[in-house]
PDB file of C-alpha atoms in Angstrom:
ATOM      1  CA  MET A 775     -49.277 -68.212-152.655  1.00  0.00           C
ATOM      2  CA  PHE A 776     -49.487 -64.108-151.980  1.00  0.00           C
ATOM      3  CA  LYS A 777     -51.414 -63.780-155.577  1.00  0.00           C
ATOM      4  CA  THR A 778     -53.865 -66.585-153.902  1.00  0.00           C
ATOM      5  CA  VAL A 779     -54.413 -64.985-150.827  1.00  0.00           C
ATOM      6  CA  LEU A 780     -54.450 -61.463-152.143  1.00  0.00           C
ATOM      7  CA  VAL A 781     -56.952 -62.144-154.888  1.00  0.00           C
ATOM      8  CA  GLY A 782     -59.097 -64.312-152.434  1.00  0.00           C
ATOM      9  CA  VAL A 783     -59.341 -62.064-150.111  1.00  0.00           C
ATOM     10  CA  VAL A 784     -60.343 -58.869-152.663  1.00  0.00           C
ATOM     11  CA  ILE A 785     -63.047 -61.296-154.014  1.00  0.00           C
ATOM     12  CA  ALA A 786     -64.221 -63.118-151.103  1.00  0.00           C
ATOM     13  CA  ALA A 787     -64.353 -59.787-149.202  1.00  0.00           C
ATOM     14  CA  SER A 788     -66.169 -58.141-151.556  1.00  0.00           C
ATOM     15  CA  ALA A 789     -68.459 -61.148-152.679  1.00  0.00           C
ATOM     16  CA  ALA A 790     -69.486 -61.740-149.221  1.00  0.00           C
ATOM     17  CA  ALA A 791     -71.047 -58.176-149.088  1.00  0.00           C
ATOM     18  CA  SER A 792     -73.197 -59.073-152.098  1.00  0.00           C
ATOM     19  CA  PHE A 793     -73.703 -62.654-151.490  1.00  0.00           C
ATOM     20  CA  ALA A 794     -77.134 -62.416-150.497  1.00  0.00           C
ATOM     21  CA  ASP A 795     -78.213 -60.468-153.887  1.00  0.00           C
ATOM     22  CA  PRO A 796     -80.393 -63.376-155.781  1.00  0.00           C
ATOM     23  CA  VAL A 797     -80.908 -60.618-158.570  1.00  0.00           C
ATOM     24  CA  ASN A 798     -77.617 -60.472-159.959  1.00  0.00           C
ATOM     25  CA  PRO A 799     -75.500 -63.970-159.280  1.00  0.00           C
ATOM     26  CA  ASP A 800     -72.582 -62.547-160.957  1.00  0.00           C
ATOM     27  CA  GLU A 801     -71.709 -60.136-157.817  1.00  0.00           C
ATOM     28  CA  ARG A 802     -70.701 -63.353-156.174  1.00  0.00           C
ATOM     29  CA  LYS A 803     -68.011 -64.170-159.578  1.00  0.00           C
ATOM     30  CA  CYS A 804     -67.266 -60.052-159.849  1.00  0.00           C
ATOM     31  CA  PRO A 805     -68.816 -58.151-157.234  1.00  0.00           C
ATOM     32  CA  THR A 806     -69.539 -54.172-158.435  1.00  0.00           C
ATOM     33  CA  GLU A 807     -66.086 -53.040-156.251  1.00  0.00           C
ATOM     34  CA  VAL A 808     -63.975 -54.397-158.193  1.00  0.00           C
ATOM     35  CA  ARG A 809     -65.481 -54.788-161.866  1.00  0.00           C
ATOM     36  CA  GLY A 810     -63.412 -53.513-164.451  1.00  0.00           C
ATOM     37  CA  VAL A 811     -60.965 -51.974-161.599  1.00  0.00           C
ATOM     38  CA  ARG A 812     -57.214 -51.983-163.140  1.00  0.00           C
ATOM     39  CA  ILE A 813     -54.264 -52.957-160.909  1.00  0.00           C
ATOM     40  CA  THR A 814     -50.462 -51.715-161.633  1.00  0.00           C
ATOM     41  CA  SER A 815     -47.643 -52.734-159.501  1.00  0.00           C
ATOM     42  CA  MET A 816     -44.585 -51.018-159.010  1.00  0.00           C
ATOM     43  CA  ALA A 817     -41.272 -51.834-157.108  1.00  0.00           C
ATOM     44  CA  LEU A 818     -40.679 -49.927-153.869  1.00  0.00           C
ATOM     45  CA  ARG A 819     -37.025 -49.535-152.512  1.00  0.00           C
ATOM     46  CA  ASP A 820     -38.770 -51.491-149.455  1.00  0.00           C
ATOM     47  CA  GLY A 821     -41.442 -53.700-151.102  1.00  0.00           C
ATOM     48  CA  VAL A 822     -44.053 -53.151-153.714  1.00  0.00           C
ATOM     49  CA  ALA A 823     -47.206 -50.756-154.370  1.00  0.00           C
ATOM     50  CA  PHE A 824     -50.405 -51.647-156.086  1.00  0.00           C
ATOM     51  CA  MET A 825     -52.265 -49.163-157.788  1.00  0.00           C
ATOM     52  CA  PHE A 826     -55.915 -50.112-158.167  1.00  0.00           C
ATOM     53  CA  THR A 827     -58.106 -47.834-160.376  1.00  0.00           C
ATOM     54  CA  VAL A 828     -61.806 -47.664-160.765  1.00  0.00           C
ATOM     55  CA  ALA A 829     -63.379 -48.093-163.493  1.00  0.00           C
ATOM     56  CA  LYS A 830     -66.304 -45.711-162.189  1.00  0.00           C
ATOM     57  CA  PRO A 831     -66.613 -43.292-159.808  1.00  0.00           C
ATOM     58  CA  ASN A 832     -69.235 -44.839-157.779  1.00  0.00           C
ATOM     59  CA  GLN A 833     -67.059 -47.663-157.245  1.00  0.00           C
ATOM     60  CA  LEU A 834     -64.290 -45.322-155.090  1.00  0.00           C
ATOM     61  CA  ARG A 835     -66.010 -46.036-151.365  1.00  0.00           C
ATOM     62  CA  GLY A 836     -66.657 -49.519-151.916  1.00  0.00           C
ATOM     63  CA  LEU A 837     -63.051 -50.294-153.377  1.00  0.00           C
ATOM     64  CA  ARG A 838     -61.229 -48.246-150.767  1.00  0.00           C
ATOM     65  CA  SER A 839     -63.139 -50.129-148.102  1.00  0.00           C
ATOM     66  CA  LEU A 840     -62.795 -53.494-149.430  1.00  0.00           C
ATOM     67  CA  LEU A 841     -59.004 -52.992-149.711  1.00  0.00           C
ATOM     68  CA  ARG A 842     -58.661 -51.850-146.239  1.00  0.00           C
ATOM     69  CA  GLU A 843     -60.557 -54.817-144.973  1.00  0.00           C
ATOM     70  CA  ALA A 844     -58.399 -57.396-147.216  1.00  0.00           C
ATOM     71  CA  ALA A 845     -55.379 -55.303-146.228  1.00  0.00           C
ATOM     72  CA  THR A 846     -56.152 -55.900-142.688  1.00  0.00           C
ATOM     73  CA  ILE A 847     -56.931 -59.269-142.922  1.00  0.00           C
ATOM     74  CA  VAL A 848     -53.559 -60.015-145.127  1.00  0.00           C
ATOM     75  CA  GLU A 849     -51.550 -58.395-142.486  1.00  0.00           C
ATOM     76  CA  HIS A 850     -52.825 -60.106-139.733  1.00  0.00           C
ATOM     77  CA  GLU A 851     -52.810 -63.402-141.136  1.00  0.00           C
ATOM     78  CA  SER A 852     -49.046 -62.982-142.455  1.00  0.00           C
ATOM     79  CA  LYS A 853     -48.178 -61.883-139.094  1.00  0.00           C
ATOM     80  CA  LEU A 854     -49.982 -64.795-137.386  1.00  0.00           C
ATOM     81  CA  ALA A 855     -48.249 -67.297-139.717  1.00  0.00           C
ATOM     82  CA  SER A 856     -44.814 -65.980-139.060  1.00  0.00           C
ATOM     83  CA  LEU A 857     -45.271 -65.965-135.272  1.00  0.00           C
ATOM     84  CA  HIS A 858     -46.598 -69.669-135.689  1.00  0.00           C
ATOM     85  CA  PRO A 859     -44.741 -71.445-137.730  1.00  0.00           C
ATOM     86  CA  ASP A 860     -45.954 -74.974-136.795  1.00  0.00           C
ATOM     87  CA  PRO A 861     -48.042 -76.050-139.703  1.00  0.00           C
ATOM     88  CA  ASP A 862     -50.575 -77.526-137.372  1.00  0.00           C
ATOM     89  CA  VAL A 863     -51.254 -73.981-135.883  1.00  0.00           C
ATOM     90  CA  MET A 864     -50.895 -71.986-139.079  1.00  0.00           C
ATOM     91  CA  PRO A 865     -50.814 -74.139-142.063  1.00  0.00           C
ATOM     92  CA  ALA A 866     -49.580 -70.914-144.049  1.00  0.00           C
ATOM     93  CA  SER A 867     -46.655 -70.586-142.213  1.00  0.00           C
ATOM     94  CA  ASN A 868     -43.923 -68.729-143.348  1.00  0.00           C
ATOM     95  CA  GLY A 869     -40.555 -70.221-145.007  1.00  0.00           C
ATOM     96  CA  ASP A 870     -42.984 -72.535-147.111  1.00  0.00           C
ATOM     97  CA  GLY A 871     -42.932 -70.520-149.836  1.00  0.00           C
ATOM     98  CA  SER A 872     -46.058 -68.686-148.145  1.00  0.00           C
ATOM     99  CA  ILE A 873     -46.202 -64.697-147.313  1.00  0.00           C
ATOM    100  CA  PRO A 874     -43.993 -63.419-145.138  1.00  0.00           C
ATOM    101  CA  ALA A 875     -44.892 -60.893-141.978  1.00  0.00           C
ATOM    102  CA  LEU A 876     -46.143 -57.807-144.002  1.00  0.00           C
ATOM    103  CA  ASP A 877     -46.964 -54.042-143.210  1.00  0.00           C
ATOM    104  CA  ILE A 878     -49.464 -53.003-145.428  1.00  0.00           C
ATOM    105  CA  THR A 879     -50.827 -49.546-145.817  1.00  0.00           C
ATOM    106  CA  VAL A 880     -53.845 -48.200-148.361  1.00  0.00           C
ATOM    107  CA  PRO A 881     -54.121 -44.590-148.992  1.00  0.00           C
ATOM    108  CA  ASN A 882     -56.115 -42.886-151.446  1.00  0.00           C
ATOM    109  CA  THR A 883     -55.469 -41.977-154.701  1.00  0.00           C
ATOM    110  CA  PRO A 884     -57.817 -39.808-156.873  1.00  0.00           C
ATOM    111  CA  LYS A 885     -58.860 -42.573-158.981  1.00  0.00           C
ATOM    112  CA  GLY A 886     -58.882 -45.483-156.349  1.00  0.00           C
ATOM    113  CA  ALA A 887     -56.444 -46.244-154.154  1.00  0.00           C
ATOM    114  CA  MET A 888     -52.620 -47.466-153.800  1.00  0.00           C
ATOM    115  CA  VAL A 889     -51.980 -50.596-151.465  1.00  0.00           C
ATOM    116  CA  SER A 890     -48.291 -50.498-150.231  1.00  0.00           C
ATOM    117  CA  VAL A 891     -46.870 -53.869-149.243  1.00  0.00           C
ATOM    118  CA  ARG A 892     -43.636 -54.105-147.130  1.00  0.00           C
ATOM    119  CA  PRO A 893     -42.137 -57.373-145.738  1.00  0.00           C
ATOM    120  CA  GLU A 894     -41.089 -57.135-142.292  1.00  0.00           C
ATOM    121  CA  GLU A 895     -37.632 -58.875-143.365  1.00  0.00           C
ATOM    122  CA  ALA A 896     -35.608 -57.267-145.935  1.00  0.00           C
ATOM    123  CA  SER A 897     -34.963 -60.297-147.367  1.00  0.00           C
ATOM    124  CA  ARG A 898     -38.292 -61.100-148.668  1.00  0.00           C
ATOM    125  CA  ILE A 899     -38.408 -57.766-150.923  1.00  0.00           C
ATOM    126  CA  ALA A 900     -37.403 -59.792-153.947  1.00  0.00           C
ATOM    127  CA  LEU A 901     -40.442 -62.556-153.762  1.00  0.00           C
ATOM    128  CA  ILE A 902     -42.879 -59.905-152.675  1.00  0.00           C
ATOM    129  CA  GLN A 903     -42.225 -57.679-156.000  1.00  0.00           C
ATOM    130  CA  GLN A 904     -41.865 -60.722-158.189  1.00  0.00           C
ATOM    131  CA  ASN A 905     -45.518 -61.981-156.525  1.00  0.00           C
ATOM    132  CA  ALA A 906     -46.674 -58.290-157.598  1.00  0.00           C
ATOM    133  CA  ARG A 907     -45.787 -58.714-161.041  1.00  0.00           C
ATOM    134  CA  ASN A 908     -47.166 -61.952-161.113  1.00  0.00           C
ATOM    135  CA  PHE A 909     -50.387 -60.543-159.305  1.00  0.00           C
ATOM    136  CA  GLU A 910     -50.824 -57.486-161.682  1.00  0.00           C
ATOM    137  CA  LEU A 911     -50.304 -60.318-165.180  1.00  0.00           C
ATOM    138  CA  PHE A 912     -53.129 -62.462-163.256  1.00  0.00           C
ATOM    139  CA  TRP A 913     -55.232 -59.878-162.762  1.00  0.00           C
ATOM    140  CA  SER A 914     -55.515 -58.585-166.276  1.00  0.00           C
ATOM    141  CA  THR A 915     -57.063 -61.577-167.451  1.00  0.00           C
ATOM    142  CA  HIS A 916     -59.454 -62.338-164.652  1.00  0.00           C
ATOM    143  CA  THR A 917     -63.026 -61.776-165.467  1.00  0.00           C
ATOM    144  CA  CYS A 918     -63.246 -59.250-163.223  1.00  0.00           C
ATOM    145  CA  VAL A 919     -61.366 -57.034-165.560  1.00  0.00           C
ATOM    146  CA  ASP A 920     -64.050 -55.346-168.160  1.00  0.00           C
ATOM    147  CA  THR A 921     -64.553 -58.018-171.172  1.00  0.00           C
ATOM    148  CA  PRO A 922     -67.507 -56.906-173.599  1.00  0.00           C
ATOM    149  CA  LYS A 923     -69.561 -59.287-171.666  1.00  0.00           C
ATOM    150  CA  MET A 924     -69.134 -57.930-168.326  1.00  0.00           C
ATOM    151  CA  ALA A 925     -69.638 -54.357-169.498  1.00  0.00           C
ATOM    152  CA  ALA A 926     -72.682 -55.186-170.767  1.00  0.00           C
ATOM    153  CA  ARG A 927     -73.939 -56.210-167.482  1.00  0.00           C
ATOM    154  CA  SER A 928     -72.789 -53.389-165.677  1.00  0.00           C
TER     155      SER A 928
END
């Protein structure tokens, strides 16, 4: 669930910004801000960090903005779900395999940004770390990662 939420928010937020671009329909599948971006994860004592590294310097501003927007949405939704465990109020409630209440920060790095994700409950750290590894693997095969076909269109 965490992987789905994170990638969905990153891609959807970016695609929304470029949705009206009829000249380049690939923007909807892989927006410029995330095209070719490399993601690595590392376990922290109290959570996980994702390192987002841009393929091109002109992506920095857009990627950082996108990641901060996504972090705000994911953090808000995770806390709302933990406050309202009733599936009729918030279907992705905590305790059913969904993401727990999270604290997320997004400081800049020289070539991108680092997204630190820390669950409010220490008992959920291992789950977040496993989901981070899964997300990193998922992203490495995502269509937004440079492939010869995507690189030719950039």
